[in-house]
PDB file of C-alpha atoms in Angstrom:
ATOM      1  CA  UNK Z   1       0.010   0.051   0.030  1.00 55.00           C
ATOM      2  CA  UNK Z   2       1.233   3.494  -0.834  1.00 76.00           C
ATOM      3  CA  UNK Z   3       2.017   5.923   1.897  1.00 86.00           C
ATOM      4  CA  UNK Z   4      -0.534   8.664   2.351  1.00 93.00           C
ATOM      5  CA  UNK Z   5       0.435  12.089   1.014  1.00 95.00           C
ATOM      6  CA  UNK Z   6      -0.141  15.381   3.073  1.00 94.00           C
ATOM      7  CA  UNK Z   7      -1.650  18.079   1.249  1.00 95.00           C
ATOM      8  CA  UNK Z   8       1.089  20.428   2.133  1.00 90.00           C
ATOM      9  CA  UNK Z   9       3.619  18.073   0.483  1.00 92.00           C
ATOM     10  CA  UNK Z  10       1.920  18.819  -3.230  1.00 95.00           C
ATOM     11  CA  UNK Z  11       3.414  22.302  -3.128  1.00 91.00           C
ATOM     12  CA  UNK Z  12       6.496  21.243  -1.329  1.00 90.00           C
ATOM     13  CA  UNK Z  13       7.337  18.461  -3.859  1.00 92.00           C
ATOM     14  CA  UNK Z  14       7.086  20.947  -6.811  1.00 93.00           C
ATOM     15  CA  UNK Z  15       9.329  23.312  -5.222  1.00 90.00           C
ATOM     16  CA  UNK Z  16      11.948  20.694  -4.191  1.00 89.00           C
ATOM     17  CA  UNK Z  17      11.136  16.993  -3.469  1.00 88.00           C
ATOM     18  CA  UNK Z  18      14.131  17.020  -0.959  1.00 87.00           C
ATOM     19  CA  UNK Z  19      12.483  19.633   1.227  1.00 83.00           C
ATOM     20  CA  UNK Z  20       9.750  16.864   2.145  1.00 83.00           C
ATOM     21  CA  UNK Z  21      12.633  14.837   3.703  1.00 84.00           C
ATOM     22  CA  UNK Z  22      13.707  17.890   5.775  1.00 80.00           C
ATOM     23  CA  UNK Z  23      10.056  18.530   6.973  1.00 75.00           C
ATOM     24  CA  UNK Z  24      10.111  15.116   8.303  1.00 76.00           C
ATOM     25  CA  UNK Z  25      13.721  15.419   9.804  1.00 76.00           C
ATOM     26  CA  UNK Z  26      12.982  18.881  11.347  1.00 70.00           C
ATOM     27  CA  UNK Z  27       9.468  18.028  12.480  1.00 67.00           C
ATOM     28  CA  UNK Z  28       9.728  18.127  16.081  1.00 59.00           C
ATOM     29  CA  UNK Z  29      12.284  21.123  16.330  1.00 52.00           C
ATOM     30  CA  UNK Z  30      11.117  24.753  17.214  1.00 53.00           C
ATOM     31  CA  UNK Z  31      10.131  26.092  13.791  1.00 52.00           C
ATOM     32  CA  UNK Z  32      11.558  29.580  14.591  1.00 50.00           C
ATOM     33  CA  UNK Z  33      15.149  27.796  14.581  1.00 48.00           C
ATOM     34  CA  UNK Z  34      14.968  27.175  10.798  1.00 45.00           C
ATOM     35  CA  UNK Z  35      12.071  28.903   9.167  1.00 47.00           C
ATOM     36  CA  UNK Z  36      12.424  32.043   7.192  1.00 47.00           C
ATOM     37  CA  UNK Z  37      10.071  35.248   7.670  1.00 58.00           C
ATOM     38  CA  UNK Z  38       7.947  33.960   4.563  1.00 54.00           C
ATOM     39  CA  UNK Z  39       7.292  30.460   6.337  1.00 50.00           C
ATOM     40  CA  UNK Z  40       6.697  32.214   9.619  1.00 51.00           C
ATOM     41  CA  UNK Z  41       4.140  34.476   7.961  1.00 53.00           C
ATOM     42  CA  UNK Z  42       2.453  31.649   6.317  1.00 52.00           C
ATOM     43  CA  UNK Z  43       2.040  29.892   9.726  1.00 53.00           C
ATOM     44  CA  UNK Z  44       0.755  33.165  11.188  1.00 53.00           C
ATOM     45  CA  UNK Z  45      -1.812  33.273   8.415  1.00 55.00           C
ATOM     46  CA  UNK Z  46      -3.401  29.985   9.285  1.00 54.00           C
ATOM     47  CA  UNK Z  47      -3.616  30.579  12.836  1.00 59.00           C
ATOM     48  CA  UNK Z  48      -7.218  31.590  12.969  1.00 55.00           C
ATOM     49  CA  UNK Z  49      -7.981  28.430  11.030  1.00 56.00           C
ATOM     50  CA  UNK Z  50      -5.922  26.245  13.102  1.00 57.00           C
ATOM     51  CA  UNK Z  51      -7.672  27.798  16.402  1.00 58.00           C
ATOM     52  CA  UNK Z  52     -11.033  27.693  14.646  1.00 59.00           C
ATOM     53  CA  UNK Z  53     -11.572  31.242  15.604  1.00 58.00           C
ATOM     54  CA  UNK Z  54     -11.868  32.481  11.884  1.00 61.00           C
ATOM     55  CA  UNK Z  55     -15.828  32.342  12.084  1.00 63.00           C
ATOM     56  CA  UNK Z  56     -18.496  31.225  14.462  1.00 67.00           C
ATOM     57  CA  UNK Z  57     -21.066  30.609  11.698  1.00 71.00           C
ATOM     58  CA  UNK Z  58     -22.149  27.003  11.527  1.00 81.00           C
ATOM     59  CA  UNK Z  59     -22.011  26.838   7.935  1.00 85.00           C
ATOM     60  CA  UNK Z  60     -18.392  27.649   7.756  1.00 90.00           C
ATOM     61  CA  UNK Z  61     -15.983  24.613   8.322  1.00 92.00           C
ATOM     62  CA  UNK Z  62     -12.448  25.631   9.467  1.00 91.00           C
ATOM     63  CA  UNK Z  63      -9.434  23.482   9.822  1.00 89.00           C
ATOM     64  CA  UNK Z  64     -11.359  20.118   9.475  1.00 92.00           C
ATOM     65  CA  UNK Z  65      -9.373  17.012   8.579  1.00 95.00           C
ATOM     66  CA  UNK Z  66     -10.086  15.461   5.256  1.00 96.00           C
ATOM     67  CA  UNK Z  67      -8.887  12.536   3.451  1.00 96.00           C
ATOM     68  CA  UNK Z  68      -9.326  11.385  -0.240  1.00 97.00           C
ATOM     69  CA  UNK Z  69      -9.174   7.476  -0.748  1.00 96.00           C
ATOM     70  CA  UNK Z  70      -9.050   7.876  -4.482  1.00 96.00           C
ATOM     71  CA  UNK Z  71      -5.977  10.006  -4.283  1.00 97.00           C
ATOM     72  CA  UNK Z  72      -4.427   8.767  -0.967  1.00 96.00           C
ATOM     73  CA  UNK Z  73      -4.096  12.446   0.390  1.00 96.00           C
ATOM     74  CA  UNK Z  74      -4.769  13.739   3.822  1.00 96.00           C
ATOM     75  CA  UNK Z  75      -4.796  17.126   5.483  1.00 95.00           C
ATOM     76  CA  UNK Z  76      -6.806  19.993   6.588  1.00 94.00           C
ATOM     77  CA  UNK Z  77      -9.036  22.317   4.772  1.00 94.00           C
ATOM     78  CA  UNK Z  78      -8.686  26.066   5.525  1.00 92.00           C
ATOM     79  CA  UNK Z  79     -12.364  27.300   4.828  1.00 94.00           C
ATOM     80  CA  UNK Z  80     -15.412  25.677   3.432  1.00 96.00           C
ATOM     81  CA  UNK Z  81     -18.651  27.594   3.238  1.00 97.00           C
ATOM     82  CA  UNK Z  82     -21.170  24.809   2.978  1.00 97.00           C
ATOM     83  CA  UNK Z  83     -23.981  27.204   1.944  1.00 97.00           C
ATOM     84  CA  UNK Z  84     -22.195  28.598  -1.028  1.00 97.00           C
ATOM     85  CA  UNK Z  85     -20.251  25.267  -1.691  1.00 98.00           C
ATOM     86  CA  UNK Z  86     -17.016  27.343  -1.682  1.00 98.00           C
ATOM     87  CA  UNK Z  87     -13.538  26.123  -0.622  1.00 98.00           C
ATOM     88  CA  UNK Z  88     -11.164  28.871   0.115  1.00 96.00           C
ATOM     89  CA  UNK Z  89      -7.365  28.502   0.594  1.00 95.00           C
ATOM     90  CA  UNK Z  90      -5.682  31.220   2.411  1.00 92.00           C
ATOM     91  CA  UNK Z  91      -2.058  32.167   1.724  1.00 91.00           C
ATOM     92  CA  UNK Z  92      -0.283  35.075   3.386  1.00 88.00           C
ATOM     93  CA  UNK Z  93       0.372  36.919  -0.036  1.00 91.00           C
ATOM     94  CA  UNK Z  94      -0.063  35.743  -3.508  1.00 95.00           C
ATOM     95  CA  UNK Z  95       2.039  37.126  -6.028  1.00 94.00           C
ATOM     96  CA  UNK Z  96       1.518  34.394  -8.532  1.00 95.00           C
ATOM     97  CA  UNK Z  97      -0.701  31.529  -8.739  1.00 96.00           C
ATOM     98  CA  UNK Z  98       1.443  28.395  -8.569  1.00 95.00           C
ATOM     99  CA  UNK Z  99       0.378  25.147  -9.533  1.00 96.00           C
ATOM    100  CA  UNK Z 100       1.183  23.929  -5.961  1.00 95.00           C
ATOM    101  CA  UNK Z 101      -1.582  26.294  -4.719  1.00 96.00           C
ATOM    102  CA  UNK Z 102      -4.096  24.684  -7.063  1.00 98.00           C
ATOM    103  CA  UNK Z 103      -3.165  21.231  -6.337  1.00 98.00           C
ATOM    104  CA  UNK Z 104      -3.536  21.829  -2.702  1.00 97.00           C
ATOM    105  CA  UNK Z 105      -7.074  23.186  -3.293  1.00 98.00           C
ATOM    106  CA  UNK Z 106      -7.817  20.221  -5.629  1.00 98.00           C
ATOM    107  CA  UNK Z 107      -6.797  17.817  -2.736  1.00 98.00           C
ATOM    108  CA  UNK Z 108      -9.191  19.530  -0.452  1.00 98.00           C
ATOM    109  CA  UNK Z 109     -11.838  19.414  -3.127  1.00 98.00           C
ATOM    110  CA  UNK Z 110     -11.572  15.773  -3.488  1.00 98.00           C
ATOM    111  CA  UNK Z 111     -11.420  15.032   0.166  1.00 97.00           C
ATOM    112  CA  UNK Z 112     -14.635  17.034   0.782  1.00 98.00           C
ATOM    113  CA  UNK Z 113     -16.354  15.601  -2.214  1.00 98.00           C
ATOM    114  CA  UNK Z 114     -15.617  11.985  -0.806  1.00 97.00           C
ATOM    115  CA  UNK Z 115     -17.227  13.158   2.461  1.00 96.00           C
ATOM    116  CA  UNK Z 116     -20.468  14.061   0.586  1.00 97.00           C
ATOM    117  CA  UNK Z 117     -20.077  17.780   0.326  1.00 97.00           C
ATOM    118  CA  UNK Z 118     -21.217  19.626  -2.783  1.00 97.00           C
ATOM    119  CA  UNK Z 119     -18.320  21.973  -4.078  1.00 98.00           C
ATOM    120  CA  UNK Z 120     -19.250  24.556  -6.579  1.00 98.00           C
ATOM    121  CA  UNK Z 121     -16.301  27.086  -6.309  1.00 98.00           C
ATOM    122  CA  UNK Z 122     -12.740  27.075  -5.410  1.00 98.00           C
ATOM    123  CA  UNK Z 123     -10.890  30.299  -4.381  1.00 98.00           C
ATOM    124  CA  UNK Z 124      -7.346  31.272  -3.258  1.00 97.00           C
ATOM    125  CA  UNK Z 125      -7.492  34.294  -0.940  1.00 96.00           C
ATOM    126  CA  UNK Z 126      -4.341  36.566  -0.491  1.00 95.00           C
ATOM    127  CA  UNK Z 127      -4.587  38.070   3.029  1.00 90.00           C
ATOM    128  CA  UNK Z 128      -2.048  40.745   2.987  1.00 91.00           C
ATOM    129  CA  UNK Z 129      -3.688  42.482   0.008  1.00 95.00           C
ATOM    130  CA  UNK Z 130      -7.304  41.142   0.351  1.00 95.00           C
ATOM    131  CA  UNK Z 131      -7.558  39.642  -3.226  1.00 97.00           C
ATOM    132  CA  UNK Z 132      -9.354  36.492  -4.203  1.00 97.00           C
ATOM    133  CA  UNK Z 133      -8.585  34.438  -7.037  1.00 98.00           C
ATOM    134  CA  UNK Z 134     -11.242  31.988  -8.605  1.00 98.00           C
ATOM    135  CA  UNK Z 135      -9.766  28.449  -9.543  1.00 98.00           C
ATOM    136  CA  UNK Z 136     -11.699  26.320 -11.912  1.00 98.00           C
ATOM    137  CA  UNK Z 137     -12.851  22.889 -10.582  1.00 98.00           C
ATOM    138  CA  UNK Z 138     -10.769  19.987 -11.708  1.00 98.00           C
ATOM    139  CA  UNK Z 139     -13.708  18.973 -14.233  1.00 97.00           C
ATOM    140  CA  UNK Z 140     -13.388  22.181 -15.834  1.00 98.00           C
ATOM    141  CA  UNK Z 141      -9.601  22.175 -16.297  1.00 98.00           C
ATOM    142  CA  UNK Z 142      -8.735  18.807 -17.626  1.00 97.00           C
ATOM    143  CA  UNK Z 143      -5.057  19.831 -18.083  1.00 98.00           C
ATOM    144  CA  UNK Z 144      -4.510  20.815 -14.605  1.00 98.00           C
ATOM    145  CA  UNK Z 145      -6.466  17.772 -13.285  1.00 98.00           C
ATOM    146  CA  UNK Z 146      -3.818  15.593 -15.369  1.00 98.00           C
ATOM    147  CA  UNK Z 147      -0.977  17.448 -13.913  1.00 98.00           C
ATOM    148  CA  UNK Z 148      -2.457  16.826 -10.417  1.00 98.00           C
ATOM    149  CA  UNK Z 149      -2.645  13.221 -11.027  1.00 98.00           C
ATOM    150  CA  UNK Z 150       0.703  13.067 -12.548  1.00 98.00           C
ATOM    151  CA  UNK Z 151       2.187  14.874  -9.430  1.00 97.00           C
ATOM    152  CA  UNK Z 152       0.771  12.199  -7.026  1.00 96.00           C
ATOM    153  CA  UNK Z 153       2.121   9.632  -9.186  1.00 96.00           C
ATOM    154  CA  UNK Z 154       5.464  11.134  -9.336  1.00 95.00           C
ATOM    155  CA  UNK Z 155       5.539  11.624  -5.451  1.00 94.00           C
ATOM    156  CA  UNK Z 156       4.841   7.822  -5.013  1.00 93.00           C
ATOM    157  CA  UNK Z 157       7.659   6.973  -7.422  1.00 93.00           C
ATOM    158  CA  UNK Z 158      10.105   9.525  -6.159  1.00 92.00           C
ATOM    159  CA  UNK Z 159      13.619   8.270  -5.219  1.00 90.00           C
ATOM    160  CA  UNK Z 160      15.683  10.691  -3.312  1.00 87.00           C
ATOM    161  CA  UNK Z 161      18.853   8.671  -4.190  1.00 88.00           C
ATOM    162  CA  UNK Z 162      18.492   9.706  -7.736  1.00 87.00           C
ATOM    163  CA  UNK Z 163      17.383  13.236  -7.303  1.00 87.00           C
ATOM    164  CA  UNK Z 164      19.773  16.128  -8.563  1.00 87.00           C
ATOM    165  CA  UNK Z 165      18.435  19.751  -8.257  1.00 87.00           C
ATOM    166  CA  UNK Z 166      18.720  21.767 -11.351  1.00 88.00           C
ATOM    167  CA  UNK Z 167      17.486  25.156 -10.313  1.00 85.00           C
ATOM    168  CA  UNK Z 168      19.829  27.248  -8.347  1.00 88.00           C
ATOM    169  CA  UNK Z 169      17.204  29.964  -7.669  1.00 86.00           C
ATOM    170  CA  UNK Z 170      15.097  27.316  -5.635  1.00 83.00           C
ATOM    171  CA  UNK Z 171      18.253  26.454  -3.527  1.00 84.00           C
ATOM    172  CA  UNK Z 172      18.612  30.294  -2.870  1.00 85.00           C
ATOM    173  CA  UNK Z 173      14.954  30.303  -1.474  1.00 82.00           C
ATOM    174  CA  UNK Z 174      15.116  27.010   0.456  1.00 80.00           C
ATOM    175  CA  UNK Z 175      15.113  27.309   4.301  1.00 78.00           C
ATOM    176  CA  UNK Z 176      16.974  23.690   4.289  1.00 78.00           C
ATOM    177  CA  UNK Z 177      19.732  24.779   1.825  1.00 81.00           C
ATOM    178  CA  UNK Z 178      22.469  24.853   4.426  1.00 81.00           C
ATOM    179  CA  UNK Z 179      21.816  21.327   5.419  1.00 80.00           C
ATOM    180  CA  UNK Z 180      21.127  19.824   1.944  1.00 82.00           C
ATOM    181  CA  UNK Z 181      23.841  17.797   0.034  1.00 85.00           C
ATOM    182  CA  UNK Z 182      22.150  18.472  -3.111  1.00 83.00           C
ATOM    183  CA  UNK Z 183      22.298  22.322  -2.951  1.00 81.00           C
ATOM    184  CA  UNK Z 184      23.573  24.083  -6.099  1.00 82.00           C
ATOM    185  CA  UNK Z 185      24.967  26.982  -3.906  1.00 81.00           C
ATOM    186  CA  UNK Z 186      28.831  26.695  -3.277  1.00 67.00           C
TER     187      UNK Z 186
END
């Protein structure tokens, strides 16, 4: 049986598959010892969701655990408005819609759908500038759905022994770069 994939790993794997190894390795350490300002701001952006203080409305689900048996993905949603059928993935600041963001909300979509919820809309929300971006449902964007499914397949088939980073810019932005034996920064 294949290992379950955490929703957060979808974006991380696209950035650098080795970062997942470091997430697991550093898992129990205090995050302020190794996280950058960007990761700390991202964590802070989710506090209201994690503490379930974003809303007191009964139709707003926040921070609930989900699982998709079809894709073997688990994690937490940010916000789901049951009345509107809208999933909202919150980010501290969105400067570009990365595929990883879309795949994270797809994972939430499939988990909630398997739980019996009717989803009509997907949105990314940029907290720092109060902007909302609509994302097409997987059925309405066949190309992205195929990429999502290929990503899951690639995660399951990944071998850290054979991985070589080829993007120096990713190494420059990686919080794990100082400990990584695959870094392109000399």
